[in-house]
PDB file of C-alpha atoms in Angstrom:
ATOM      1  CA  MET A   1      69.822 163.919  78.568  1.00 73.00           C
ATOM      2  CA  LEU A   2      69.157 160.606  76.926  1.00 81.00           C
ATOM      3  CA  SER A   3      71.964 158.000  76.691  1.00 86.00           C
ATOM      4  CA  VAL A   4      72.544 156.163  73.434  1.00 89.00           C
ATOM      5  CA  ARG A   5      71.851 152.741  75.458  1.00 90.00           C
ATOM      6  CA  LYS A   6      68.215 154.227  76.097  1.00 88.00           C
ATOM      7  CA  LEU A   7      67.549 155.907  72.554  1.00 87.00           C
ATOM      8  CA  ALA A   8      68.189 152.474  71.391  1.00 89.00           C
ATOM      9  CA  ILE A   9      66.218 150.663  73.723  1.00 88.00           C
ATOM     10  CA  HIS A  10      63.157 153.151  72.503  1.00 86.00           C
ATOM     11  CA  VAL A  11      64.240 152.406  68.707  1.00 88.00           C
ATOM     12  CA  ALA A  12      64.124 148.545  69.021  1.00 89.00           C
ATOM     13  CA  ASN A  13      60.573 149.055  71.685  1.00 85.00           C
ATOM     14  CA  PRO A  14      58.690 151.813  70.803  1.00 83.00           C
ATOM     15  CA  GLU A  15      56.649 150.943  73.950  1.00 84.00           C
ATOM     16  CA  TRP A  16      58.940 151.277  76.202  1.00 83.00           C
ATOM     17  CA  GLY A  17      58.438 154.061  78.492  1.00 79.00           C
ATOM     18  CA  VAL A  18      54.946 154.263  78.473  1.00 80.00           C
ATOM     19  CA  ASN A  19      53.087 153.093  81.357  1.00 78.00           C
ATOM     20  CA  LYS A  20      50.426 150.112  80.398  1.00 78.00           C
ATOM     21  CA  GLU A  21      47.510 151.420  82.912  1.00 80.00           C
ATOM     22  CA  THR A  22      47.647 154.869  82.399  1.00 82.00           C
ATOM     23  CA  GLY A  23      49.233 155.456  79.030  1.00 78.00           C
ATOM     24  CA  GLU A  24      51.511 158.145  80.380  1.00 82.00           C
ATOM     25  CA  CYS A  25      54.642 158.759  78.472  1.00 81.00           C
ATOM     26  CA  GLY A  26      58.160 159.174  80.500  1.00 81.00           C
ATOM     27  CA  VAL A  27      60.563 161.875  80.162  1.00 84.00           C
ATOM     28  CA  SER A  28      63.073 159.757  78.175  1.00 84.00           C
ATOM     29  CA  TYR A  29      60.312 158.183  75.777  1.00 85.00           C
ATOM     30  CA  LEU A  30      59.191 161.939  74.444  1.00 87.00           C
ATOM     31  CA  LEU A  31      62.474 162.907  74.308  1.00 88.00           C
ATOM     32  CA  SER A  32      63.415 159.608  72.362  1.00 89.00           C
ATOM     33  CA  GLU A  33      59.951 160.065  70.125  1.00 89.00           C
ATOM     34  CA  LYS A  34      61.403 163.416  68.992  1.00 91.00           C
ATOM     35  CA  ILE A  35      64.921 162.664  68.347  1.00 91.00           C
ATOM     36  CA  ILE A  36      63.334 159.211  66.211  1.00 90.00           C
ATOM     37  CA  SER A  37      61.085 161.489  64.195  1.00 91.00           C
ATOM     38  CA  SER A  38      63.929 163.506  63.389  1.00 93.00           C
ATOM     39  CA  SER A  39      66.111 161.064  61.949  1.00 91.00           C
ATOM     40  CA  VAL A  40      65.351 158.832  58.429  1.00 93.00           C
ATOM     41  CA  ILE A  41      67.767 156.254  59.887  1.00 93.00           C
ATOM     42  CA  LEU A  42      66.414 155.735  63.049  1.00 92.00           C
ATOM     43  CA  GLN A  43      63.040 155.750  61.698  1.00 93.00           C
ATOM     44  CA  ASN A  44      64.363 152.465  59.474  1.00 94.00           C
ATOM     45  CA  LEU A  45      65.897 151.077  62.210  1.00 93.00           C
ATOM     46  CA  ARG A  46      62.399 151.068  63.908  1.00 93.00           C
ATOM     47  CA  GLU A  47      60.649 149.223  61.135  1.00 93.00           C
ATOM     48  CA  ILE A  48      63.506 146.984  60.961  1.00 94.00           C
ATOM     49  CA  SER A  49      63.107 145.986  64.535  1.00 92.00           C
ATOM     50  CA  SER A  50      59.738 146.005  64.854  1.00 92.00           C
ATOM     51  CA  THR A  51      59.165 143.957  61.896  1.00 92.00           C
ATOM     52  CA  PHE A  52      61.447 141.181  63.127  1.00 92.00           C
ATOM     53  CA  ARG A  53      59.707 141.417  66.443  1.00 90.00           C
ATOM     54  CA  LYS A  54      56.272 140.749  64.777  1.00 90.00           C
ATOM     55  CA  ILE A  55      57.315 137.818  63.127  1.00 89.00           C
ATOM     56  CA  LEU A  56      58.442 136.290  66.300  1.00 86.00           C
ATOM     57  CA  SER A  57      55.610 136.762  67.967  1.00 85.00           C
ATOM     58  CA  GLU A  58      53.337 135.649  65.355  1.00 86.00           C
ATOM     59  CA  ASP A  59      55.462 132.067  64.932  1.00 81.00           C
ATOM     60  CA  SER A  60      55.550 132.613  61.045  1.00 84.00           C
ATOM     61  CA  ILE A  61      58.296 131.502  59.215  1.00 91.00           C
ATOM     62  CA  GLN A  62      57.820 132.555  55.636  1.00 92.00           C
ATOM     63  CA  GLU A  63      57.605 135.625  56.878  1.00 93.00           C
ATOM     64  CA  LEU A  64      60.835 135.440  58.484  1.00 93.00           C
ATOM     65  CA  ARG A  65      62.071 134.050  55.334  1.00 94.00           C
ATOM     66  CA  ASN A  66      60.914 136.994  53.325  1.00 94.00           C
ATOM     67  CA  TRP A  67      62.584 139.487  56.129  1.00 94.00           C
ATOM     68  CA  LEU A  68      65.855 138.074  56.101  1.00 95.00           C
ATOM     69  CA  GLU A  69      65.854 138.022  52.109  1.00 94.00           C
ATOM     70  CA  LYS A  70      64.522 141.770  52.161  1.00 95.00           C
ATOM     71  CA  TYR A  71      67.363 143.002  54.737  1.00 95.00           C
ATOM     72  CA  LYS A  72      70.204 140.375  53.132  1.00 93.00           C
ATOM     73  CA  LYS A  73      71.743 144.088  51.506  1.00 91.00           C
ATOM     74  CA  SER A  74      70.815 146.469  53.932  1.00 91.00           C
ATOM     75  CA  PRO A  75      72.609 150.133  53.586  1.00 92.00           C
ATOM     76  CA  TYR A  76      73.182 149.549  57.742  1.00 93.00           C
ATOM     77  CA  GLU A  77      76.348 146.678  58.308  1.00 94.00           C
ATOM     78  CA  LYS A  78      74.892 145.589  61.716  1.00 93.00           C
ATOM     79  CA  ILE A  79      71.444 144.659  60.107  1.00 94.00           C
ATOM     80  CA  VAL A  80      73.543 142.691  57.270  1.00 95.00           C
ATOM     81  CA  SER A  81      75.575 140.803  59.990  1.00 96.00           C
ATOM     82  CA  PHE A  82      72.570 140.000  61.728  1.00 95.00           C
ATOM     83  CA  VAL A  83      70.996 138.494  58.866  1.00 95.00           C
ATOM     84  CA  LYS A  84      73.880 136.406  58.069  1.00 96.00           C
ATOM     85  CA  GLY A  85      73.811 135.239  61.710  1.00 95.00           C
ATOM     86  CA  ILE A  86      70.146 134.025  61.557  1.00 94.00           C
ATOM     87  CA  LYS A  87      71.045 132.550  58.434  1.00 95.00           C
ATOM     88  CA  ARG A  88      73.965 130.634  59.507  1.00 95.00           C
ATOM     89  CA  ASP A  89      71.685 128.888  62.031  1.00 93.00           C
ATOM     90  CA  GLN A  90      68.218 129.344  60.081  1.00 93.00           C
ATOM     91  CA  GLN A  91      67.022 125.804  60.997  1.00 93.00           C
ATOM     92  CA  ALA A  92      67.515 126.629  64.738  1.00 89.00           C
ATOM     93  CA  VAL A  93      65.748 129.850  64.739  1.00 89.00           C
ATOM     94  CA  GLU A  94      62.880 128.290  62.506  1.00 90.00           C
ATOM     95  CA  ASN A  95      62.847 125.437  65.244  1.00 88.00           C
ATOM     96  CA  ALA A  96      62.532 128.248  67.985  1.00 85.00           C
ATOM     97  CA  ILE A  97      59.845 130.281  66.350  1.00 86.00           C
ATOM     98  CA  THR A  98      57.976 127.059  65.297  1.00 86.00           C
ATOM     99  CA  TYR A  99      57.885 125.232  68.613  1.00 84.00           C
ATOM    100  CA  SER A 100      57.478 126.007  72.337  1.00 81.00           C
ATOM    101  CA  TRP A 101      60.113 123.321  73.835  1.00 80.00           C
ATOM    102  CA  THR A 102      62.963 125.005  75.509  1.00 80.00           C
ATOM    103  CA  ASN A 103      66.290 123.491  76.847  1.00 81.00           C
ATOM    104  CA  GLY A 104      66.022 126.275  79.889  1.00 83.00           C
ATOM    105  CA  ILE A 105      65.966 123.630  82.416  1.00 85.00           C
ATOM    106  CA  VAL A 106      69.216 121.640  81.071  1.00 86.00           C
ATOM    107  CA  GLU A 107      70.862 124.630  80.675  1.00 88.00           C
ATOM    108  CA  GLY A 108      70.435 125.569  83.948  1.00 87.00           C
ATOM    109  CA  SER A 109      71.394 121.895  85.733  1.00 85.00           C
ATOM    110  CA  VAL A 110      74.540 122.336  83.768  1.00 87.00           C
ATOM    111  CA  ASN A 111      75.332 125.975  84.949  1.00 89.00           C
ATOM    112  CA  ARG A 112      74.883 124.777  88.249  1.00 85.00           C
ATOM    113  CA  LEU A 113      77.064 122.008  88.262  1.00 84.00           C
ATOM    114  CA  LYS A 114      79.695 124.053  86.670  1.00 87.00           C
ATOM    115  CA  THR A 115      79.454 126.531  89.185  1.00 86.00           C
ATOM    116  CA  ILE A 116      80.222 124.111  92.010  1.00 82.00           C
ATOM    117  CA  LYS A 117      82.830 122.099  90.030  1.00 82.00           C
ATOM    118  CA  ARG A 118      84.450 125.230  90.093  1.00 85.00           C
ATOM    119  CA  SER A 119      84.171 126.290  93.701  1.00 81.00           C
ATOM    120  CA  MET A 120      85.535 122.758  94.533  1.00 79.00           C
ATOM    121  CA  TYR A 121      88.806 123.085  91.945  1.00 80.00           C
ATOM    122  CA  GLY A 122      91.907 121.866  93.289  1.00 78.00           C
ATOM    123  CA  ARG A 123      90.119 121.140  96.949  1.00 77.00           C
ATOM    124  CA  ALA A 124      88.831 117.354  96.442  1.00 73.00           C
ATOM    125  CA  ASN A 125      88.653 114.399  94.091  1.00 82.00           C
ATOM    126  CA  PHE A 126      85.708 113.074  91.906  1.00 81.00           C
ATOM    127  CA  GLN A 127      83.844 111.111  94.483  1.00 83.00           C
ATOM    128  CA  LEU A 128      83.484 114.499  96.680  1.00 83.00           C
ATOM    129  CA  LEU A 129      82.514 116.108  93.648  1.00 79.00           C
ATOM    130  CA  ARG A 130      79.731 113.570  92.885  1.00 80.00           C
ATOM    131  CA  ARG A 131      78.242 113.450  96.271  1.00 81.00           C
ATOM    132  CA  LYS A 132      78.486 117.022  96.797  1.00 79.00           C
ATOM    133  CA  ILE A 133      76.027 117.253  93.293  1.00 78.00           C
ATOM    134  CA  CYS A 134      74.052 114.242  94.442  1.00 81.00           C
ATOM    135  CA  LEU A 135      73.046 115.457  97.469  1.00 78.00           C
ATOM    136  CA  SER A 136      72.617 119.663  96.425  1.00 73.00           C
ATOM    137  CA  THR A 137      69.233 120.745  97.518  1.00 63.00           C
ATOM    138  CA  THR A 138      69.369 123.555  95.170  1.00 57.00           C
ATOM    139  CA  GLY A 139      68.525 121.083  92.115  1.00 52.00           C
TER     140      GLY A 139
END
């Protein structure tokens, strides 16, 4: 039996479930391909997902704009919602495609700081919190 979650993974990522070294396919892959090939809706969703993934890997802003224009009136409500979400912050999405910069290090530091702060809530004053963060060996 194939769960809805696994089927969704197979729709969004056609290579999932195939061994990269041997090319051997898993049971869930074979079952999902059978289900997807029998459904026009799932085939359409796979095409939408695949083209979007391709745009992200090729760093093509014009292709992204074309994709957004094409699917803004999609018959699938969730795709339309996804397109609207990207359009709300389109400049940030385009920057993410164009530049290889990331704020992951900063976000990690903020997360560590908040974790320490939560663990000390109600126990100590600001000076102790400051010392604990400054002397932290994890960051």
